[in-house]
CSV table of C-alpha atoms in Angstrom, one decimal:
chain,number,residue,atom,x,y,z
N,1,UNK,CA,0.0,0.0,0.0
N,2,UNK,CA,1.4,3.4,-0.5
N,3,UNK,CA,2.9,5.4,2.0
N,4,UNK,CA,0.8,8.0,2.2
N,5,UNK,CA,-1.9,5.6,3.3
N,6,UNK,CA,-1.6,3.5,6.3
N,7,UNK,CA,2.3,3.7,6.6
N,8,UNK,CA,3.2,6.5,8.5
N,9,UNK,CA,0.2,6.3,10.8
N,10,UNK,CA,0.4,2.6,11.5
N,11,UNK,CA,4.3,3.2,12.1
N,12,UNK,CA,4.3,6.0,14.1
N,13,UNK,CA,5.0,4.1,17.3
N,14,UNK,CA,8.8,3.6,15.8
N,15,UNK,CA,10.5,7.2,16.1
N,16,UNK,CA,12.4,7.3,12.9
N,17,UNK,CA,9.1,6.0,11.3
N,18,UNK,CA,7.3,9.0,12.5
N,19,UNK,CA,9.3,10.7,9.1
N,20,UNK,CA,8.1,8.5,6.8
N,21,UNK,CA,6.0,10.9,4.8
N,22,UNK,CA,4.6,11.1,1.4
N,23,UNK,CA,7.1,13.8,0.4
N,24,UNK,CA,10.2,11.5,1.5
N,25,UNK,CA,9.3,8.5,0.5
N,26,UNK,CA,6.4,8.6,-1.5
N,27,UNK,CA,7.8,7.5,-5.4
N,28,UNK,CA,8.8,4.3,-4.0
N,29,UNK,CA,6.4,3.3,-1.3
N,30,UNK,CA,5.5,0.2,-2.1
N,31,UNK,CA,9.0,-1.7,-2.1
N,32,UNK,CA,9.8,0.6,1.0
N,33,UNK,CA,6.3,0.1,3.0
N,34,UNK,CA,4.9,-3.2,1.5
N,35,UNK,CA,8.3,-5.1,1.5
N,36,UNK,CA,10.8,-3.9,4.0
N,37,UNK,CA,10.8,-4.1,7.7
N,38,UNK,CA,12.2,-0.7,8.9
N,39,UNK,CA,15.0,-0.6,11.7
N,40,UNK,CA,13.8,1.3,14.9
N,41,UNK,CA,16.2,2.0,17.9
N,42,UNK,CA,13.9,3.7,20.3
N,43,UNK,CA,10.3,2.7,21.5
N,44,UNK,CA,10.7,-0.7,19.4
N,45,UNK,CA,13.4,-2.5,17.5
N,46,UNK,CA,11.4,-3.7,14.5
N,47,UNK,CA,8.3,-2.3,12.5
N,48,UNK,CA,6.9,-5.0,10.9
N,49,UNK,CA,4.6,-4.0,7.6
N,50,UNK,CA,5.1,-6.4,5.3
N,51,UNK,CA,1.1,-7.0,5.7
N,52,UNK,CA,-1.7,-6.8,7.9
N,53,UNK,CA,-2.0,-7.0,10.9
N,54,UNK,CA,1.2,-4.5,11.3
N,55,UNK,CA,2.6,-5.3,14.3
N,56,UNK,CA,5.9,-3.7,16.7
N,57,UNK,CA,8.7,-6.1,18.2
N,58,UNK,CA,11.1,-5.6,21.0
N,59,UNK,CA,13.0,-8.9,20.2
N,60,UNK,CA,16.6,-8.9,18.7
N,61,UNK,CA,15.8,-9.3,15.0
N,62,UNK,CA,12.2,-10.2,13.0
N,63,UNK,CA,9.0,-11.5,15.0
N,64,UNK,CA,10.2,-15.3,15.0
N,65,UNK,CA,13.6,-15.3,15.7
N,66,UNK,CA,14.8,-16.4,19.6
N,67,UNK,CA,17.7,-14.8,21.2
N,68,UNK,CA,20.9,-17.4,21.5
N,69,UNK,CA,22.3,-15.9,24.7
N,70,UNK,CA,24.5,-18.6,25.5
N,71,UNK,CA,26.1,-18.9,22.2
N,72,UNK,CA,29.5,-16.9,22.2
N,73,UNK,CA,30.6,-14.4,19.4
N,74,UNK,CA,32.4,-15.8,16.7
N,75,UNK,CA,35.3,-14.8,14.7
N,76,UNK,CA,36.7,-16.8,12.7
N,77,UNK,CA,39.4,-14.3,11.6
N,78,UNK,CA,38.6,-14.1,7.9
N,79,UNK,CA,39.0,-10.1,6.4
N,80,UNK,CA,38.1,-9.9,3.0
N,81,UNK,CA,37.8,-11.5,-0.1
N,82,UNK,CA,41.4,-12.3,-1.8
N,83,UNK,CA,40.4,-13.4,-5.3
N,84,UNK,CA,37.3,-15.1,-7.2
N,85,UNK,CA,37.5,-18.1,-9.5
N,86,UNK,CA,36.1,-18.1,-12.2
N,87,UNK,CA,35.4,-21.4,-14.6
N,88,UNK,CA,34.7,-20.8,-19.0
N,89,UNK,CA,34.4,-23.4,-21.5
N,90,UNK,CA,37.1,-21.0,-24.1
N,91,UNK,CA,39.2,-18.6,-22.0
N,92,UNK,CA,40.1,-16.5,-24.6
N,93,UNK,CA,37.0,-15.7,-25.9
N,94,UNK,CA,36.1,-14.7,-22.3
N,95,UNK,CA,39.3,-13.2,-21.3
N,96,UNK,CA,39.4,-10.8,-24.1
N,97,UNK,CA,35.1,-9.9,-23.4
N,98,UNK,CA,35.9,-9.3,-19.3
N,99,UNK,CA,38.5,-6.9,-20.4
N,100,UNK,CA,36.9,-5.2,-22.7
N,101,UNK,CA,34.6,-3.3,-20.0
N,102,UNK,CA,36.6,-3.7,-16.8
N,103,UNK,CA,40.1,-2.7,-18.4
N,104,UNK,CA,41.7,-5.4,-16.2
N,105,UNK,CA,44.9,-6.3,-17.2
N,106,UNK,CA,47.2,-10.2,-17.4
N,107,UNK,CA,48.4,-10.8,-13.8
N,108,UNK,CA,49.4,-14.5,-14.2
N,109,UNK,CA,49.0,-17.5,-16.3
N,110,UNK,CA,49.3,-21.2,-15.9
N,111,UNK,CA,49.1,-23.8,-18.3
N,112,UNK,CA,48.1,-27.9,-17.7
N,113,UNK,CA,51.8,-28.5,-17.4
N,114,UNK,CA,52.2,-26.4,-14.4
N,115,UNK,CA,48.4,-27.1,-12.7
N,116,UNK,CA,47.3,-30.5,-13.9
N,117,UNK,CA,47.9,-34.2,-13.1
N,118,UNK,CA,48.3,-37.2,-14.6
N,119,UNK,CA,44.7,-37.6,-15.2
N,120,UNK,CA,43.1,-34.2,-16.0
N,121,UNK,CA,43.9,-30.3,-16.2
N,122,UNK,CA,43.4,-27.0,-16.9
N,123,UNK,CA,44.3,-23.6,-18.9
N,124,UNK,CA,44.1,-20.4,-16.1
N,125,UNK,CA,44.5,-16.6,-16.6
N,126,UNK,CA,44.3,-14.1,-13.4
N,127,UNK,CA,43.5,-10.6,-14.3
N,128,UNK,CA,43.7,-8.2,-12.0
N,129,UNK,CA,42.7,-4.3,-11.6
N,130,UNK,CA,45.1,-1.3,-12.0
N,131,UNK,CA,46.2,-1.4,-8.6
N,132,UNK,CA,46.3,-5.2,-8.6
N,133,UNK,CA,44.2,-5.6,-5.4
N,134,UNK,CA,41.2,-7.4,-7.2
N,135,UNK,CA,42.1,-10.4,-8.9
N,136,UNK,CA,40.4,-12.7,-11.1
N,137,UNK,CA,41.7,-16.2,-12.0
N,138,UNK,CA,40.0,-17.3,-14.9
N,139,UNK,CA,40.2,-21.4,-15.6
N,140,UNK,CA,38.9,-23.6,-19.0
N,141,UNK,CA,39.2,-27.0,-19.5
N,142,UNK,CA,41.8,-29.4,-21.5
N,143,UNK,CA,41.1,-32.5,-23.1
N,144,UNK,CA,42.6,-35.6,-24.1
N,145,UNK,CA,43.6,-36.4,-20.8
N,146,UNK,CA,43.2,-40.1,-19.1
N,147,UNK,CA,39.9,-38.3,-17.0
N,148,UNK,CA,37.8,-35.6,-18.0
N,149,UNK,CA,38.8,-32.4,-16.8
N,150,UNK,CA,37.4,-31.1,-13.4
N,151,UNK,CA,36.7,-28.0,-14.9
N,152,UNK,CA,34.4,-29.8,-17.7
N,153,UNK,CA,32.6,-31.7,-14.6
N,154,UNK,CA,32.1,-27.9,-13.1
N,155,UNK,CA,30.2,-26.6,-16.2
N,156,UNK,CA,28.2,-29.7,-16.8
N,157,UNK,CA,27.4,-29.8,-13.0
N,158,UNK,CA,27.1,-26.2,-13.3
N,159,UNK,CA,24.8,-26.0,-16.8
N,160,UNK,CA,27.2,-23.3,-17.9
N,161,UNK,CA,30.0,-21.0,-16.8
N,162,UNK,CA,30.2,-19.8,-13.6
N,163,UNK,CA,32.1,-19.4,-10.3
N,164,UNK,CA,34.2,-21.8,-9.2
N,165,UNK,CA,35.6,-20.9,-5.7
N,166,UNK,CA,35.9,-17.3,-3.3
N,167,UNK,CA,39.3,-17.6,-1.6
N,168,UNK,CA,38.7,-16.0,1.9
N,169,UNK,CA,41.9,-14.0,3.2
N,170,UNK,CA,42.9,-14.3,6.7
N,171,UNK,CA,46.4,-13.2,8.9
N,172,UNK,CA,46.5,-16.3,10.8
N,173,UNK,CA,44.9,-18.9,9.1
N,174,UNK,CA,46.3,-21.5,11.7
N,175,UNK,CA,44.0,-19.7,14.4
N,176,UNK,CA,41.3,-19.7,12.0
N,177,UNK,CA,40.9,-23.4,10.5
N,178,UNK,CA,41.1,-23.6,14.6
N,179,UNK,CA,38.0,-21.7,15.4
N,180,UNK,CA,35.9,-23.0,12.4
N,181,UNK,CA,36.7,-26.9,13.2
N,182,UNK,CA,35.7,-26.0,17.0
N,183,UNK,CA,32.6,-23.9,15.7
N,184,UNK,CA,31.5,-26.7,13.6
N,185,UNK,CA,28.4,-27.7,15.5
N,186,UNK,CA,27.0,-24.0,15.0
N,187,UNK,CA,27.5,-24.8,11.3
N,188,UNK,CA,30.7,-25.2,9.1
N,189,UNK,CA,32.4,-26.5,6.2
N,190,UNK,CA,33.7,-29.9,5.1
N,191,UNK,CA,37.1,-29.7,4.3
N,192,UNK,CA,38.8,-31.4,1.7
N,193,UNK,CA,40.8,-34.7,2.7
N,194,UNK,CA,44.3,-33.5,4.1
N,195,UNK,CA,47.2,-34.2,1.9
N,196,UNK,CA,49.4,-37.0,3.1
N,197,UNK,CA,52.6,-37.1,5.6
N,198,UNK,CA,55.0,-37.2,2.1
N,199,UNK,CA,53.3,-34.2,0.6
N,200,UNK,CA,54.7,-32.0,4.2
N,201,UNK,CA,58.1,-33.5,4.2
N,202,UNK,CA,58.9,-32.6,0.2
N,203,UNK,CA,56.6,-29.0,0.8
N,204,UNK,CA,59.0,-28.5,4.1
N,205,UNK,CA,62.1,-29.5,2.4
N,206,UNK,CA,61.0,-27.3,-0.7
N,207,UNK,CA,60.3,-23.8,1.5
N,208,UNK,CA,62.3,-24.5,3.7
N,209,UNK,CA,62.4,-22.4,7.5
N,210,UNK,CA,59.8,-20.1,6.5
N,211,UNK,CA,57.6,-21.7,9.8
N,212,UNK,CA,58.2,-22.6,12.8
N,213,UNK,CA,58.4,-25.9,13.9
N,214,UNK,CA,55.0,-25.3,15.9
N,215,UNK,CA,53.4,-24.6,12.6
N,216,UNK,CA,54.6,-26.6,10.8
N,217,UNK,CA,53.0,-29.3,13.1
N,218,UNK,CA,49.9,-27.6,13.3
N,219,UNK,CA,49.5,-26.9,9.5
N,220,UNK,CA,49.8,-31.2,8.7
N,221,UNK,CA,47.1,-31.2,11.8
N,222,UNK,CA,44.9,-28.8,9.6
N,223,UNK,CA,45.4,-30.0,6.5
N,224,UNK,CA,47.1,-26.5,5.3
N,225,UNK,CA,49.1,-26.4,2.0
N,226,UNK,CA,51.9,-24.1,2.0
N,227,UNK,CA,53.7,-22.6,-1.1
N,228,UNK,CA,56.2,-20.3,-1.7
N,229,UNK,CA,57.1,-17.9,-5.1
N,230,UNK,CA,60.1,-15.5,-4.8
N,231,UNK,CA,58.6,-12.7,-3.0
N,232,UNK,CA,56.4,-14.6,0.0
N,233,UNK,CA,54.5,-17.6,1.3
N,234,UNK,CA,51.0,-18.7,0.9
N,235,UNK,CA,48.8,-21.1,3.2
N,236,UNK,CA,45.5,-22.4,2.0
N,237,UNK,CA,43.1,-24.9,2.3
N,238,UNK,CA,39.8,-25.7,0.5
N,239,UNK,CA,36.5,-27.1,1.4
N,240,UNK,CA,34.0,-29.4,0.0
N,241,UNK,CA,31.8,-28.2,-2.8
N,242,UNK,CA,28.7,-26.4,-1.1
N,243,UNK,CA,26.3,-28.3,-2.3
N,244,UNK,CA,25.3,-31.3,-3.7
N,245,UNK,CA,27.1,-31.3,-6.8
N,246,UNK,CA,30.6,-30.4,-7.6
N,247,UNK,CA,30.3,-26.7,-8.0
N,248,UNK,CA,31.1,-23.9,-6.0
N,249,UNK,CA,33.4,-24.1,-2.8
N,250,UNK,CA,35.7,-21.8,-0.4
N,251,UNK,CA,39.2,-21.4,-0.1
N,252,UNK,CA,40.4,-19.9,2.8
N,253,UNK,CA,44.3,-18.4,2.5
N,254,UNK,CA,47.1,-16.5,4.1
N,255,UNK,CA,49.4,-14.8,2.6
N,256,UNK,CA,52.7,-13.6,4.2
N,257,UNK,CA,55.3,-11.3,3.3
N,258,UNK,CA,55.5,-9.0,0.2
N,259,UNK,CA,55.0,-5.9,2.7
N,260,UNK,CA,55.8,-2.6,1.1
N,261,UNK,CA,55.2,1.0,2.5
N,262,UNK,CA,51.7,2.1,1.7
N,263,UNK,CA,52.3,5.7,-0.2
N,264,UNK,CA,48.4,6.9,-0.4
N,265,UNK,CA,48.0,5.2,3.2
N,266,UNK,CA,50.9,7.1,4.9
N,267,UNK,CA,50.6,10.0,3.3
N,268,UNK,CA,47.2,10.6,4.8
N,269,UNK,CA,48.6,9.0,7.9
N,270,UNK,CA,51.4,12.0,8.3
N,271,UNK,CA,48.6,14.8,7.5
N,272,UNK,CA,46.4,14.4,10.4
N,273,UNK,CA,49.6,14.4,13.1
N,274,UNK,CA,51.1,17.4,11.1
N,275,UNK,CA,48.0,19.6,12.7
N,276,UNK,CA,48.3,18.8,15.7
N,277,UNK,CA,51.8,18.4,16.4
N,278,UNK,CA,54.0,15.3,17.6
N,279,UNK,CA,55.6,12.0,16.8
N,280,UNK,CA,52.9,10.6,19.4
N,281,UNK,CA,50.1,12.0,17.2
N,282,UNK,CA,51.8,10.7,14.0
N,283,UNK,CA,52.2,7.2,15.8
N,284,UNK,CA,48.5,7.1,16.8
N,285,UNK,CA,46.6,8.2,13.4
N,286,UNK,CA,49.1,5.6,12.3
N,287,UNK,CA,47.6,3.1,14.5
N,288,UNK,CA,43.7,4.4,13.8
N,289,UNK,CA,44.5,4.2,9.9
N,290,UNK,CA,45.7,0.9,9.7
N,291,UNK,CA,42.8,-0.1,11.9
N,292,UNK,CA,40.2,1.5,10.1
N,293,UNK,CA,42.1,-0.1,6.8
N,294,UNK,CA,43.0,-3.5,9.1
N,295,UNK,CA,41.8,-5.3,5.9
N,296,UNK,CA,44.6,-3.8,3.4
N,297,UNK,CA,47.0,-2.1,5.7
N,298,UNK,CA,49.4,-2.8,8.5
N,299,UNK,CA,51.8,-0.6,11.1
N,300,UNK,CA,55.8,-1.5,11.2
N,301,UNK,CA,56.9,-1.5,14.6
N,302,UNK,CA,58.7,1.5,13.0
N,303,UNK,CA,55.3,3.2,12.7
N,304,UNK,CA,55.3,3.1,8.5
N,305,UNK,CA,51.9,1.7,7.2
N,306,UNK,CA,52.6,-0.9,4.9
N,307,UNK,CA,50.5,-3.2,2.8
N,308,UNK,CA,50.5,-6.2,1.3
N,309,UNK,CA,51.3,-6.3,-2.5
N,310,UNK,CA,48.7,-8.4,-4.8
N,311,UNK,CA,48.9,-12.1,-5.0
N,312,UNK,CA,51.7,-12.5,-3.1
N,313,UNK,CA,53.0,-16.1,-2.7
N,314,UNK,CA,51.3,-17.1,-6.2
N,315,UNK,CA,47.9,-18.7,-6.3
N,316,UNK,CA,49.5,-22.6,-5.2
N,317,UNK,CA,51.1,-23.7,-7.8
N,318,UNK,CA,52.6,-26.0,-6.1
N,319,UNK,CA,49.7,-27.3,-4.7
N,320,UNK,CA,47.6,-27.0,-8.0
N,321,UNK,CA,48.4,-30.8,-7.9
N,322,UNK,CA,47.3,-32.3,-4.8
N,323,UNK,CA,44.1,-30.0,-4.5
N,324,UNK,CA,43.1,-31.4,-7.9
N,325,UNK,CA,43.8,-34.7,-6.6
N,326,UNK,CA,41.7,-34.1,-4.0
N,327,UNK,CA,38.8,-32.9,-5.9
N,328,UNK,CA,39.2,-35.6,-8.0
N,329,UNK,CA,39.5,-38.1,-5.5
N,330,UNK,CA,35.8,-36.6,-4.4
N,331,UNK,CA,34.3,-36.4,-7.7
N,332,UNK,CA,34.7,-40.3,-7.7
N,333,UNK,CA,32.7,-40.6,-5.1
N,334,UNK,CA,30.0,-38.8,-7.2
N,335,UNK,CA,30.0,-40.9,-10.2
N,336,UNK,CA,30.1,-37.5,-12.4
């Protein structure tokens, strides 16, 4: 119903409601009144008018949803989204249509030889924007392998293109595989099948000291894959397919090293303590900015913000082989 009828009267008991008037609202009433509940903080949390009878709550969320008081605040320590997956059945013909309107440019490339196994594989290009900090791995299949490639599964499975995976970036992703195996019972992920003891004594051997002895034990607990390129170190692990078919799934990844000082970051980091005066100023807008930017940004124990360069570590190239073994091993179990 429109908003000049029984909205603002009915939702006058909510305080910000009491300005929902014709004149502010008006031109789009119906997906505003009808459709939406509106958030209230003062005489009641929710206005419900999605239809009659209109009705106020004082609960924690919608009419219908129970508080879970003894259930703790998670974290699992994830930050943002590190790249997106992508899965084509020609990647040039897509590669060349995504950067036509986005203006991405080539960021990697891998071939089967570097990404395959013995039994199936893949093409992938990662594009990335101009200041490299969204990337996009683009994969197709190969054929006239032993098996059909898993990327030829996806877009059957699939009915089409599609995304593959979202790689989830967290700083200690130790701590968070942790919390999500505890937090399982709240709902979770199935992981894929941990690589074997040989895989961590040729990966240790291969990177070398880059962990500690203590991680190094609790990333073969985990099931964490480590890699290395020549400017840092990546950790990652991968779940299950979400659903019932072999489709989507989530990555979750750390990346470590590659820090360089943040230019744009700093410089607005020096302006603010230049007005008021002081190292002790500059140290602590140093500290605000990288936690307002916690996501992108970090603070030497010099005080220089620094961030992360793009991609660092490589995407697992080294791993490429014993996730798609994996994934292989699960799509057995499918019969696809």
């Amino acid at each position: 119903m429109p908003c000049t009828g029984n909205c603002p009267g009915t939702c006058a008991v909510c305080s910000e409601l009491a300005a929902c008037t014709a004149s502010a609202v008006g031109n789009r009433s119906r997906m505003l009144c009808n459709f939406s509940p509106f958030p209230c903080s003062r005489q009641c949390r929710w206005c419900v008018i999605h239809q009659p009878p209109f009705s106020c709550t004082q609960g924690p969320f919608l009419p219908g949803y129970a508080t879970t008081p003894d259930e703790p605040r998670v974290s699992y320590g994830l930050h943002r989204l590190d790249h997106a997956v992508g899965n084509v059945p020609r990647l040039i013909e897509h590669l060349e249509h995504v950067m036509g309107f986005t203006g991405f440019h080539e960021f990697a490339e891998f071939v089967a030889e570097d990404v395959g196994t013995v039994d199936s594989g893949l093409n992938s290009m990662v594009l990335a924007n101009n200041n490299e900090m969204v990337l996009l791995p683009i994969n197709e299949p190969t054929f006239g392998t032993k098996r059909k490639s898993q990327i030829q599964t996806y877009l059957e499975q699939n009915e089409g293109p599609g995304l593959q995976h979202l790689a989830l970036k967290t700083h200690n992703i130790i701590a968070t595989m942790r919390e999500m195996h505890a937090r399982s019972r709240i709902g979770g992920f199935e992981f894929q099948a941990a690589a074997g003891p040989e895989y961590y004594k040729k990966v240790a051997q291969k990177v070398g000291d880059v962990l500690t002895p203590e991680e190094w034990a609790a990333v073969e607990q985990l099931g964490i894959l480590v890699d290395q390129d020549d400017q840092g170190v990546l950790m990652q692990v991968f779940t299950k397919p979400l659903g019932d078919r072999p489709t989507i799934f989530i990555e979750i990844i750390e990346r470590r090293g590659c820090l360089k000082e943040s230019a744009s970051q700093a410089g607005s980091a020096a302006a603010a303590p230049a007005a008021a005066g002081g190292e002790a100023d500059a140290a602590a807008a140093a500290e605000a900015l990288a936690d307002a930017f916690k996501d992108v940004v970090q603070v030497r124990e010099d005080g220089v913000v620094v961030e992360q360069a793009a991609g660092c570590g490589g995407f697992g190239k080294g791993n490429f082989s014993e996730l798609f073994k994996s994934i292989e091993d699960y799509e057995r179990t499918l019969q696809v």
